[in-house]
PDB file of C-alpha atoms in Angstrom:
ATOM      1  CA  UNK A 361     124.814 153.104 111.082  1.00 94.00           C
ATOM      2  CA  UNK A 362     121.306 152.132 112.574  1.00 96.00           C
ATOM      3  CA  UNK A 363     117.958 152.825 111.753  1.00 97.00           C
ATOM      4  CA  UNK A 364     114.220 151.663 112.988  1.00 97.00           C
ATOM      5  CA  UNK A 365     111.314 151.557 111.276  1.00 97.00           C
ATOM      6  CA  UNK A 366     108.100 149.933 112.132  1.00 97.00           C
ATOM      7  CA  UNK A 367     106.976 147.051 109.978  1.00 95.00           C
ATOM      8  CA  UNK A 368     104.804 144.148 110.473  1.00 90.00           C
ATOM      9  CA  UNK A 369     103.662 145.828 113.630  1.00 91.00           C
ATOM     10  CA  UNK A 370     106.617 145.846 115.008  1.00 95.00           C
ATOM     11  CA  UNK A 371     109.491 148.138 115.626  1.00 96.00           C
ATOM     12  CA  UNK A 372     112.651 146.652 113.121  1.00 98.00           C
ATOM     13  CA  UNK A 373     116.140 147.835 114.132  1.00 98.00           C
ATOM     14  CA  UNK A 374     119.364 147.330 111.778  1.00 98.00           C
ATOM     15  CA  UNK A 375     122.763 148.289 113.119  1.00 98.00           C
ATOM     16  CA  UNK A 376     125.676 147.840 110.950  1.00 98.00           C
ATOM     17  CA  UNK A 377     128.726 148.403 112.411  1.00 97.00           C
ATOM     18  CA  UNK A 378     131.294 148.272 109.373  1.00 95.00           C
ATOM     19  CA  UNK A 379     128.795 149.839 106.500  1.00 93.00           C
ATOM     20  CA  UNK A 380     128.037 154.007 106.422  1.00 93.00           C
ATOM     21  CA  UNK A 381     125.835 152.694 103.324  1.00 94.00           C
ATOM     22  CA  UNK A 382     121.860 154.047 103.575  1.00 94.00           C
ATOM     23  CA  UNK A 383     121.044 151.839 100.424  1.00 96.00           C
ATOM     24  CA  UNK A 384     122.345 148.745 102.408  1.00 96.00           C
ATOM     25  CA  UNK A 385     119.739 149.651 104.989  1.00 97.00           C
ATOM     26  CA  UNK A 386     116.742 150.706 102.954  1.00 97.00           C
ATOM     27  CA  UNK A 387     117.086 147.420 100.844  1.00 98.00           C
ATOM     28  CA  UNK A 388     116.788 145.466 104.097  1.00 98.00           C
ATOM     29  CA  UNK A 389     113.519 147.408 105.147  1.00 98.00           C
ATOM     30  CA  UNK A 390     112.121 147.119 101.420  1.00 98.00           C
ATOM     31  CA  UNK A 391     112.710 143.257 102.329  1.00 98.00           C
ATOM     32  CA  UNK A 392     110.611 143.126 105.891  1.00 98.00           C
ATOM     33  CA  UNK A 393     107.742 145.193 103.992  1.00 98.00           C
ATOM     34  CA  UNK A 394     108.062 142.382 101.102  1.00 98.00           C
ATOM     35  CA  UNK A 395     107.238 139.734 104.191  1.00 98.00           C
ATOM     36  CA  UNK A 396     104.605 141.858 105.636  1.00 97.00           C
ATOM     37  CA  UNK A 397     102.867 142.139 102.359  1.00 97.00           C
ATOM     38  CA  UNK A 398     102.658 138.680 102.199  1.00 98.00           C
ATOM     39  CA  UNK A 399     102.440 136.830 105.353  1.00 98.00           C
ATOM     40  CA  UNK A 400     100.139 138.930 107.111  1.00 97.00           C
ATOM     41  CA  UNK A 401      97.447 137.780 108.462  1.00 96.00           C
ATOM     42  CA  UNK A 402      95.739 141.183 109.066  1.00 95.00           C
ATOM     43  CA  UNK A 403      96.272 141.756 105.543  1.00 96.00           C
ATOM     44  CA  UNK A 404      92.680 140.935 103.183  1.00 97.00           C
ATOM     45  CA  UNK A 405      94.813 141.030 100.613  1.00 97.00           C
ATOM     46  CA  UNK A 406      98.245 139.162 101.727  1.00 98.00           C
ATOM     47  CA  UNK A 407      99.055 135.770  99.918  1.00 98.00           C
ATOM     48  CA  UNK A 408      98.266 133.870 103.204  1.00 98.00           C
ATOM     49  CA  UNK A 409      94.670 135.819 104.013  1.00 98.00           C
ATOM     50  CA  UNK A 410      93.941 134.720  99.959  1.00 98.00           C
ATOM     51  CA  UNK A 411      95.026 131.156 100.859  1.00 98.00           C
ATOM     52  CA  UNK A 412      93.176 131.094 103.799  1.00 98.00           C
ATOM     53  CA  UNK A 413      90.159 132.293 101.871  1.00 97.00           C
ATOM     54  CA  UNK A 414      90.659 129.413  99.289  1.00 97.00           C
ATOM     55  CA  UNK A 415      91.627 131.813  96.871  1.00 98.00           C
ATOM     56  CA  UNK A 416      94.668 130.202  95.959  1.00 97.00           C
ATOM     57  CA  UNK A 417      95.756 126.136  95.499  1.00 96.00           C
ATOM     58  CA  UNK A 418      98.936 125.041  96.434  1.00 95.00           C
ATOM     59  CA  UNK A 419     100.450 124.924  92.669  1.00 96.00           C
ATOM     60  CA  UNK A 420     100.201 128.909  92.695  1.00 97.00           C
ATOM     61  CA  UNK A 421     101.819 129.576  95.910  1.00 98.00           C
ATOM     62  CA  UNK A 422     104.904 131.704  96.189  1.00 98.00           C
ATOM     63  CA  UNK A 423     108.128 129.993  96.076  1.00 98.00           C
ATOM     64  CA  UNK A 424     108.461 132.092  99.088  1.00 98.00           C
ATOM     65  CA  UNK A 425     105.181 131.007 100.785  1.00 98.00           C
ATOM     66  CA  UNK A 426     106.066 127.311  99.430  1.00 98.00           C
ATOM     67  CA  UNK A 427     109.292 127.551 101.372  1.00 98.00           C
ATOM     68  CA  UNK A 428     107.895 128.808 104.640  1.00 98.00           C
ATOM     69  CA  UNK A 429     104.636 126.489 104.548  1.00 98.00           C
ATOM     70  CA  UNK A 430     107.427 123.308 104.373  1.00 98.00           C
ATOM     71  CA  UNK A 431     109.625 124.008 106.924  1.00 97.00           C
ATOM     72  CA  UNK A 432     106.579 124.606 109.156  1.00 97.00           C
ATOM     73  CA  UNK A 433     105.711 121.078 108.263  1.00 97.00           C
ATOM     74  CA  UNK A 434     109.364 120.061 109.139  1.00 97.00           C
ATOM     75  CA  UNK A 435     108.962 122.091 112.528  1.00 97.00           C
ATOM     76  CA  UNK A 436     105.842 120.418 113.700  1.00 96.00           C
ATOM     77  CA  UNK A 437     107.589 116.830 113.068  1.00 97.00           C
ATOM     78  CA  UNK A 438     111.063 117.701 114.834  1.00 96.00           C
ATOM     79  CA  UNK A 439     108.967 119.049 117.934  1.00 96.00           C
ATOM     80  CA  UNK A 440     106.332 116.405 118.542  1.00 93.00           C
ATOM     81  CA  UNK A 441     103.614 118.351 116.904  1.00 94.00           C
ATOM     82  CA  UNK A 442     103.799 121.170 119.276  1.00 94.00           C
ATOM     83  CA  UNK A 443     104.662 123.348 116.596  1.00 95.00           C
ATOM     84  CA  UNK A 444     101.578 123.944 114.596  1.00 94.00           C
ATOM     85  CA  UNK A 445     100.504 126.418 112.221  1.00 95.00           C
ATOM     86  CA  UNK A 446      97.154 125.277 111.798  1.00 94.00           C
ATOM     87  CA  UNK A 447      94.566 127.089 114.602  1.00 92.00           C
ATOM     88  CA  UNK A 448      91.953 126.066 116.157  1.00 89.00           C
ATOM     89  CA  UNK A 449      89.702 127.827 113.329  1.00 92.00           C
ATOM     90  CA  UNK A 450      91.618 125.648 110.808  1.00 93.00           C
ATOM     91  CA  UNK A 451      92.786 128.504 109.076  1.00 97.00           C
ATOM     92  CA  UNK A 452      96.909 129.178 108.458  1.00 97.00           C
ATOM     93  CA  UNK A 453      99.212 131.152 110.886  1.00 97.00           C
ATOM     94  CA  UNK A 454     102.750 130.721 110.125  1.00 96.00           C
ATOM     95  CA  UNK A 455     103.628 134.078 112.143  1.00 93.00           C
ATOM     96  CA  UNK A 456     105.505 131.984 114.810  1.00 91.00           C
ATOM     97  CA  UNK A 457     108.309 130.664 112.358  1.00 95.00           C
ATOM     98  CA  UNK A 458     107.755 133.995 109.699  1.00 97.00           C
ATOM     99  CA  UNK A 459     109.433 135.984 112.015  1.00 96.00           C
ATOM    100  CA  UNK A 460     112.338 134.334 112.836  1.00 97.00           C
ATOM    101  CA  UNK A 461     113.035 133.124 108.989  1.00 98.00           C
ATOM    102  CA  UNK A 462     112.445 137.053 107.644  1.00 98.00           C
ATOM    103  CA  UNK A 463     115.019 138.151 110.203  1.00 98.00           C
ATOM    104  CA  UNK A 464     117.529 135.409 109.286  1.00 98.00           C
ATOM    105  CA  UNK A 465     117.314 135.974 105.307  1.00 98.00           C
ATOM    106  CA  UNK A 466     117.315 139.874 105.933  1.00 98.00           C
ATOM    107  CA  UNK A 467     120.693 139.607 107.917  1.00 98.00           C
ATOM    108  CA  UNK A 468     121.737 137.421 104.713  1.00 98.00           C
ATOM    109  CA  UNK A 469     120.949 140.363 102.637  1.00 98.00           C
ATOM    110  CA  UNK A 470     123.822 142.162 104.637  1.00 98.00           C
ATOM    111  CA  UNK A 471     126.444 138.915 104.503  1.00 97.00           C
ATOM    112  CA  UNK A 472     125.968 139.067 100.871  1.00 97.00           C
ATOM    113  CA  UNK A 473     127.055 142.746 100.699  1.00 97.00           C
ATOM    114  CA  UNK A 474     130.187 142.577 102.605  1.00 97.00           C
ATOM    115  CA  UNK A 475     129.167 143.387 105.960  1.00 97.00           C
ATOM    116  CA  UNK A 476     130.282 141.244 108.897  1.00 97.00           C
ATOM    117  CA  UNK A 477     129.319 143.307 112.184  1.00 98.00           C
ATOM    118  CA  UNK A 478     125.937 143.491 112.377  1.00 98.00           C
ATOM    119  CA  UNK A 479     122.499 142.887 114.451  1.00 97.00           C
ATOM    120  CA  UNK A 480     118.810 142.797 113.010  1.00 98.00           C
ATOM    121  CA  UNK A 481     115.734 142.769 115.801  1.00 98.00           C
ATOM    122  CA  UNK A 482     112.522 142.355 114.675  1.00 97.00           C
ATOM    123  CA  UNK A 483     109.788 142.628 117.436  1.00 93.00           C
ATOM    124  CA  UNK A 484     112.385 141.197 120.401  1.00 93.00           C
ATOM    125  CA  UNK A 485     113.586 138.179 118.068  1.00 97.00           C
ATOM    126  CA  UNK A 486     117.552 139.248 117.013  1.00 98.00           C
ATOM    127  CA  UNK A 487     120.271 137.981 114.837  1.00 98.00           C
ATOM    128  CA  UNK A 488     123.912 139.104 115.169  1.00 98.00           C
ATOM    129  CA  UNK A 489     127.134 138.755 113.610  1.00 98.00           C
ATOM    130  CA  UNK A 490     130.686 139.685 114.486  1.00 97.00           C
ATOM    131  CA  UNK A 491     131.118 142.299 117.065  1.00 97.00           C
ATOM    132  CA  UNK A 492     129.524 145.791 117.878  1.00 96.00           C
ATOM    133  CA  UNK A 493     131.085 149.061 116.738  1.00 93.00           C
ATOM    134  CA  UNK A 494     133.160 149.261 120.006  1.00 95.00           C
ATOM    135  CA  UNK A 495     134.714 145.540 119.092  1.00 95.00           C
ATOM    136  CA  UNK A 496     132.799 143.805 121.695  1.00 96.00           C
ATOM    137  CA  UNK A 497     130.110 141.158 121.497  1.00 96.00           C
ATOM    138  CA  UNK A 498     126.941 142.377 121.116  1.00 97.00           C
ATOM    139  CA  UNK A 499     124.965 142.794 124.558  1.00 96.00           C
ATOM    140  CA  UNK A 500     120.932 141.898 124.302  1.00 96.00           C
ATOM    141  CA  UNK A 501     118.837 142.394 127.625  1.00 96.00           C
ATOM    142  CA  UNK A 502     116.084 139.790 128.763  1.00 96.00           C
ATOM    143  CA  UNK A 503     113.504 141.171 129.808  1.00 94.00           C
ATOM    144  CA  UNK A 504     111.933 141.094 133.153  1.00 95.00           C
ATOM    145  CA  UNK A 505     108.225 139.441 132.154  1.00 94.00           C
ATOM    146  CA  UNK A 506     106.377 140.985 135.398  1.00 94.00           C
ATOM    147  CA  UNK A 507     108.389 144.368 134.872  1.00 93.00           C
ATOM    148  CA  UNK A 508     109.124 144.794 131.213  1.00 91.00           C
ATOM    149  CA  UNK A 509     110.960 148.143 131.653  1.00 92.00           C
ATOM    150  CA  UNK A 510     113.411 146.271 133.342  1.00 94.00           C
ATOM    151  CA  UNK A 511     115.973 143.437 132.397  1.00 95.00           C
ATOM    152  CA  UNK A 512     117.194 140.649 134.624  1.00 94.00           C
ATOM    153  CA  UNK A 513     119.764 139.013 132.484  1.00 95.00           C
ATOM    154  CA  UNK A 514     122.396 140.166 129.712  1.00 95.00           C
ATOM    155  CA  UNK A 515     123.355 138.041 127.100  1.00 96.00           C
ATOM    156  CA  UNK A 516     126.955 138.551 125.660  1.00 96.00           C
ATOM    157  CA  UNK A 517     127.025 137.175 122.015  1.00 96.00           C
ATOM    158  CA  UNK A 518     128.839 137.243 118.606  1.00 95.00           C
ATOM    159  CA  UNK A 519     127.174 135.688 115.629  1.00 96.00           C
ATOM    160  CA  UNK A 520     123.639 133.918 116.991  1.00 97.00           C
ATOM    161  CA  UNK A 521     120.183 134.356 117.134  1.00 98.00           C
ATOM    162  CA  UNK A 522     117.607 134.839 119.956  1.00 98.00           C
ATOM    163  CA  UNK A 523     114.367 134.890 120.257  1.00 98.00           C
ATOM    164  CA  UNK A 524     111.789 135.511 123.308  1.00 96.00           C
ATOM    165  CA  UNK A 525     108.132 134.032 123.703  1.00 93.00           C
ATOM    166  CA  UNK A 526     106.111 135.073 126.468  1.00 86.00           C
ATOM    167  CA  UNK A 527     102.580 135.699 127.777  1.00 62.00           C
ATOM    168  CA  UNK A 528     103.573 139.423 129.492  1.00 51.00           C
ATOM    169  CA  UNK A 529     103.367 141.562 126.341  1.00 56.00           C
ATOM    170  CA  UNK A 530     100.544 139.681 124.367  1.00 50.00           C
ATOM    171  CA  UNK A 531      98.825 137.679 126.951  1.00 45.00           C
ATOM    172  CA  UNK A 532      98.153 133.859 125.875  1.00 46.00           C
ATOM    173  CA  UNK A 533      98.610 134.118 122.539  1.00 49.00           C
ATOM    174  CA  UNK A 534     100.502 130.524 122.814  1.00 58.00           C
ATOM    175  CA  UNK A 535      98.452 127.596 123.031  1.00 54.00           C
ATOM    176  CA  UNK A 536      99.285 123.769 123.283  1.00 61.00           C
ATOM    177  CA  UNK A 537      98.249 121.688 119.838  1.00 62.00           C
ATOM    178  CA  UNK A 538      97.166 119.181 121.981  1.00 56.00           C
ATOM    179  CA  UNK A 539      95.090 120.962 123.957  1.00 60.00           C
ATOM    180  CA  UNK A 540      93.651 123.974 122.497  1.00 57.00           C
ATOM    181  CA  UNK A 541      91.386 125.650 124.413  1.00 54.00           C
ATOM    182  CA  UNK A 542      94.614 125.480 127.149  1.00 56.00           C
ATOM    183  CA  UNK A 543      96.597 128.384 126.503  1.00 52.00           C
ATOM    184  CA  UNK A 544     100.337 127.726 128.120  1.00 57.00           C
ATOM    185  CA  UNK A 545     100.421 129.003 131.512  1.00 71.00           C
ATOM    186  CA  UNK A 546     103.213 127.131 133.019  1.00 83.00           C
ATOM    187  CA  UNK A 547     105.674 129.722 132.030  1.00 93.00           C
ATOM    188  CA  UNK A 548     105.555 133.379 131.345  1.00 95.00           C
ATOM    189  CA  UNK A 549     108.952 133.860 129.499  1.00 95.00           C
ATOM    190  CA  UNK A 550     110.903 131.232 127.548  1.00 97.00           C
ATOM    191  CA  UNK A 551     114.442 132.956 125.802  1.00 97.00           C
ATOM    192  CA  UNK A 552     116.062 130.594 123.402  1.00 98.00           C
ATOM    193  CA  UNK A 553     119.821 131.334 122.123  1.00 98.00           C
ATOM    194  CA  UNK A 554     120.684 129.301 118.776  1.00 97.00           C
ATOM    195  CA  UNK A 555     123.475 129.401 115.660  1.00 96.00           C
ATOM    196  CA  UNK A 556     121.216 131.182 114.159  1.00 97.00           C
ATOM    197  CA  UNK A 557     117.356 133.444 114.552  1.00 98.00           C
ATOM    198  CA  UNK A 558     115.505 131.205 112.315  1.00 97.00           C
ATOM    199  CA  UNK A 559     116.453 127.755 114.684  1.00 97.00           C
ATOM    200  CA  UNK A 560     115.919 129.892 117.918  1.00 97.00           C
ATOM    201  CA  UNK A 561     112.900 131.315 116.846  1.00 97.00           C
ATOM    202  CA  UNK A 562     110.784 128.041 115.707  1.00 96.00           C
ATOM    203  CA  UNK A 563     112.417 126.066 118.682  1.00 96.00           C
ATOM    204  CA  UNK A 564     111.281 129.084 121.142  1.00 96.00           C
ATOM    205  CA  UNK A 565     107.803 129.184 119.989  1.00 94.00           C
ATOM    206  CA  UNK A 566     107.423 125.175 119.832  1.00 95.00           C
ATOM    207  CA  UNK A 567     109.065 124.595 123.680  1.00 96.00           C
ATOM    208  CA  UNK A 568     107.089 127.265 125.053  1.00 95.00           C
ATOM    209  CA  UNK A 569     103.861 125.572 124.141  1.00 92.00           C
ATOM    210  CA  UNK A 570     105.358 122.219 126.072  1.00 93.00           C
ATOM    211  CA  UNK A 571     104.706 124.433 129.500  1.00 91.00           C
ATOM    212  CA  UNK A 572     106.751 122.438 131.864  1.00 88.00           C
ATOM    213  CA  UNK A 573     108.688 120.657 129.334  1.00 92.00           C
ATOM    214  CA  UNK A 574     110.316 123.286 127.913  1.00 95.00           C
ATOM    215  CA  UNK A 575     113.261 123.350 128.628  1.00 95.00           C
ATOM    216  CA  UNK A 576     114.266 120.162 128.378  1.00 95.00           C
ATOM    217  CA  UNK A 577     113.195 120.192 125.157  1.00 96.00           C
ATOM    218  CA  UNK A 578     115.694 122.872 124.843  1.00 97.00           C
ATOM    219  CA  UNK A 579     118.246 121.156 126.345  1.00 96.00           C
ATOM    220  CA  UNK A 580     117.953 117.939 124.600  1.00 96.00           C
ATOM    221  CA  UNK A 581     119.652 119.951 121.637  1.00 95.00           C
ATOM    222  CA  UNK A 582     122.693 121.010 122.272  1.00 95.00           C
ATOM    223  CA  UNK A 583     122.938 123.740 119.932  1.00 96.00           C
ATOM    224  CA  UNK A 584     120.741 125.512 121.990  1.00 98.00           C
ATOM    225  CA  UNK A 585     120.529 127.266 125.493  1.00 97.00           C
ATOM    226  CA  UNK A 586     117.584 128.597 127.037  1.00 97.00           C
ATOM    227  CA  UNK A 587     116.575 130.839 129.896  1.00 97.00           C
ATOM    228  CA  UNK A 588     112.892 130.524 131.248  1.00 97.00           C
ATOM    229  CA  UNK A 589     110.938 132.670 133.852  1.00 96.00           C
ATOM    230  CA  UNK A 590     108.221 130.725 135.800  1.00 94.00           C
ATOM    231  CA  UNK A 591     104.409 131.798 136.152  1.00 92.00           C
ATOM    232  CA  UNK A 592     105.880 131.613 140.062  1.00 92.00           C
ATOM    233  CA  UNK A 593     108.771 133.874 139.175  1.00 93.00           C
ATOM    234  CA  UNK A 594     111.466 131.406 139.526  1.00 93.00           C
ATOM    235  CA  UNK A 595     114.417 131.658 136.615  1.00 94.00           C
ATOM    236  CA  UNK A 596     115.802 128.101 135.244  1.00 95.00           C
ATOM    237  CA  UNK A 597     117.714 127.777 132.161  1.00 95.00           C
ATOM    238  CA  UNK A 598     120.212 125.117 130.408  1.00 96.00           C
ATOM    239  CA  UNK A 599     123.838 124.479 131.753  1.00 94.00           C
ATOM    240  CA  UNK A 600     125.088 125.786 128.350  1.00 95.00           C
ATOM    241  CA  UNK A 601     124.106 129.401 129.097  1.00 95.00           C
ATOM    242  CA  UNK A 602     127.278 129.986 130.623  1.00 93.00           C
ATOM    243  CA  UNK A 603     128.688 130.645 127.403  1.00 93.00           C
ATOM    244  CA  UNK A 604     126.637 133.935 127.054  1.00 93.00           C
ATOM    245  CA  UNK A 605     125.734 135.225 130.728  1.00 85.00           C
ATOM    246  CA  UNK A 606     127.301 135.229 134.317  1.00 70.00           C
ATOM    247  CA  UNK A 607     124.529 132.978 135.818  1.00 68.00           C
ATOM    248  CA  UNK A 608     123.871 133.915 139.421  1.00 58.00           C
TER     249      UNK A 608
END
């Protein structure tokens, strides 16, 4: 069974390939509307708009919200910094590791009920597990960042997560901590493949800001593989990639 709905501005797909059960599905969507409600930053009244506002002081915060805010912390120390919530406005944006952690405990929803074949995408970040309804690994396209209708690599994966920053859809929505009034231009698309969508997720958002560095940021941990596209065009990505795509 599969279904999309749009949450969170996004499109959210759930496929479950060894459950025919719609309340398996619909209690996975009530979940990602749960998130939206309160992580959005577009939301007045969303926990994180009200903490922004100075509504709310850090003994009142969701366990939820407590959770997220931490491992954000954690984040920014395991990457140098280059993972910050924080904006230049000094106001809160955890959107760059939300995303990733909603998908990962909404395919945990699914574990818990049995199922073992299944992929959740959220906005172009995925989690998988097992194998497709055919028996094969799931197959996820990579975009093409100067031709989006197009993809220029397939990925070949059982149970792992992956997650794609980029310029081409949003524009410079990315910036460097360090410097930030300098968006990252160095690279257009940065996909990161991990155990899981929550590690690929933060790590994706965090190495794209590096520019340059990225992807030896990526490669420095070897649960990881990346794939990046170049301002210039040019495609690089970590040795370990082999395990998921005929490189060519």
């Amino acid at each position: 069974m599969k279904e999309t709905q749009v949450i969170m501005g996004m499109p959210v797909t759930v496929e479950v390939a060894d459950s025919e059960d719609p309340d398996l599905l619909a209690e996975v969507f009530r979940y990602f509307r749960q998130v939206d409600e309160r992580f959005s930053t577009y939301k007045p009244n969303s926990e994180i708009s009200r903490i922004n506002r100075g509504e709310l002081a850090a003994k009142e915060y969701s366990p939820e919200m407590a959770e997220v805010l931490a491992l954000s912390a954690q984040t920014k120390t395991e990457t140098q910094d280059f993972f910050d919530i924080q904006t230049p406005a000094g106001l809160l944006d955890p959107s760059g590791l939300v995303k990733g952690w909603a998908i990962f405990r909404a395919a945990k929803i699914l574990s818990r009920a049995g199922a073992q074949n299944y992929y959740v995408e959220a906005g172009g970040d995925i989690q998988t597990a097992g194998r497709n309804s055919q028996g094969e690994r799931w197959r996820v396209g990579i975009k093409n960042p100067f031709q989006p209708d197009k993809i220029i690599k397939i990925l070949q994966v059982g149970s792992a997560g992956i997650a794609t920053s980029g310029s081409y859809e949003r524009g410079s929505h990315i910036y460097n901590p360090h410097s930030p009034d300098d968006p990252a231009k160095e690279i257009i698309s940065l996909t990161v493949i991990g155990p899981n969508i929550y590690e690929a997720d933060r790590f994706a958002t965090a190495a794209f800001a590096m520019g340059a560095k990225a992807l030896d940021f990526i490669a420095q941990r070897p649960e990881l593989a990346g794939y990046l596209v170049s301002r210039t065009g040019t495609a690089i990505f970590t040795n370990n990639l082999t395990q998921y795509a005929q490189l060519d």
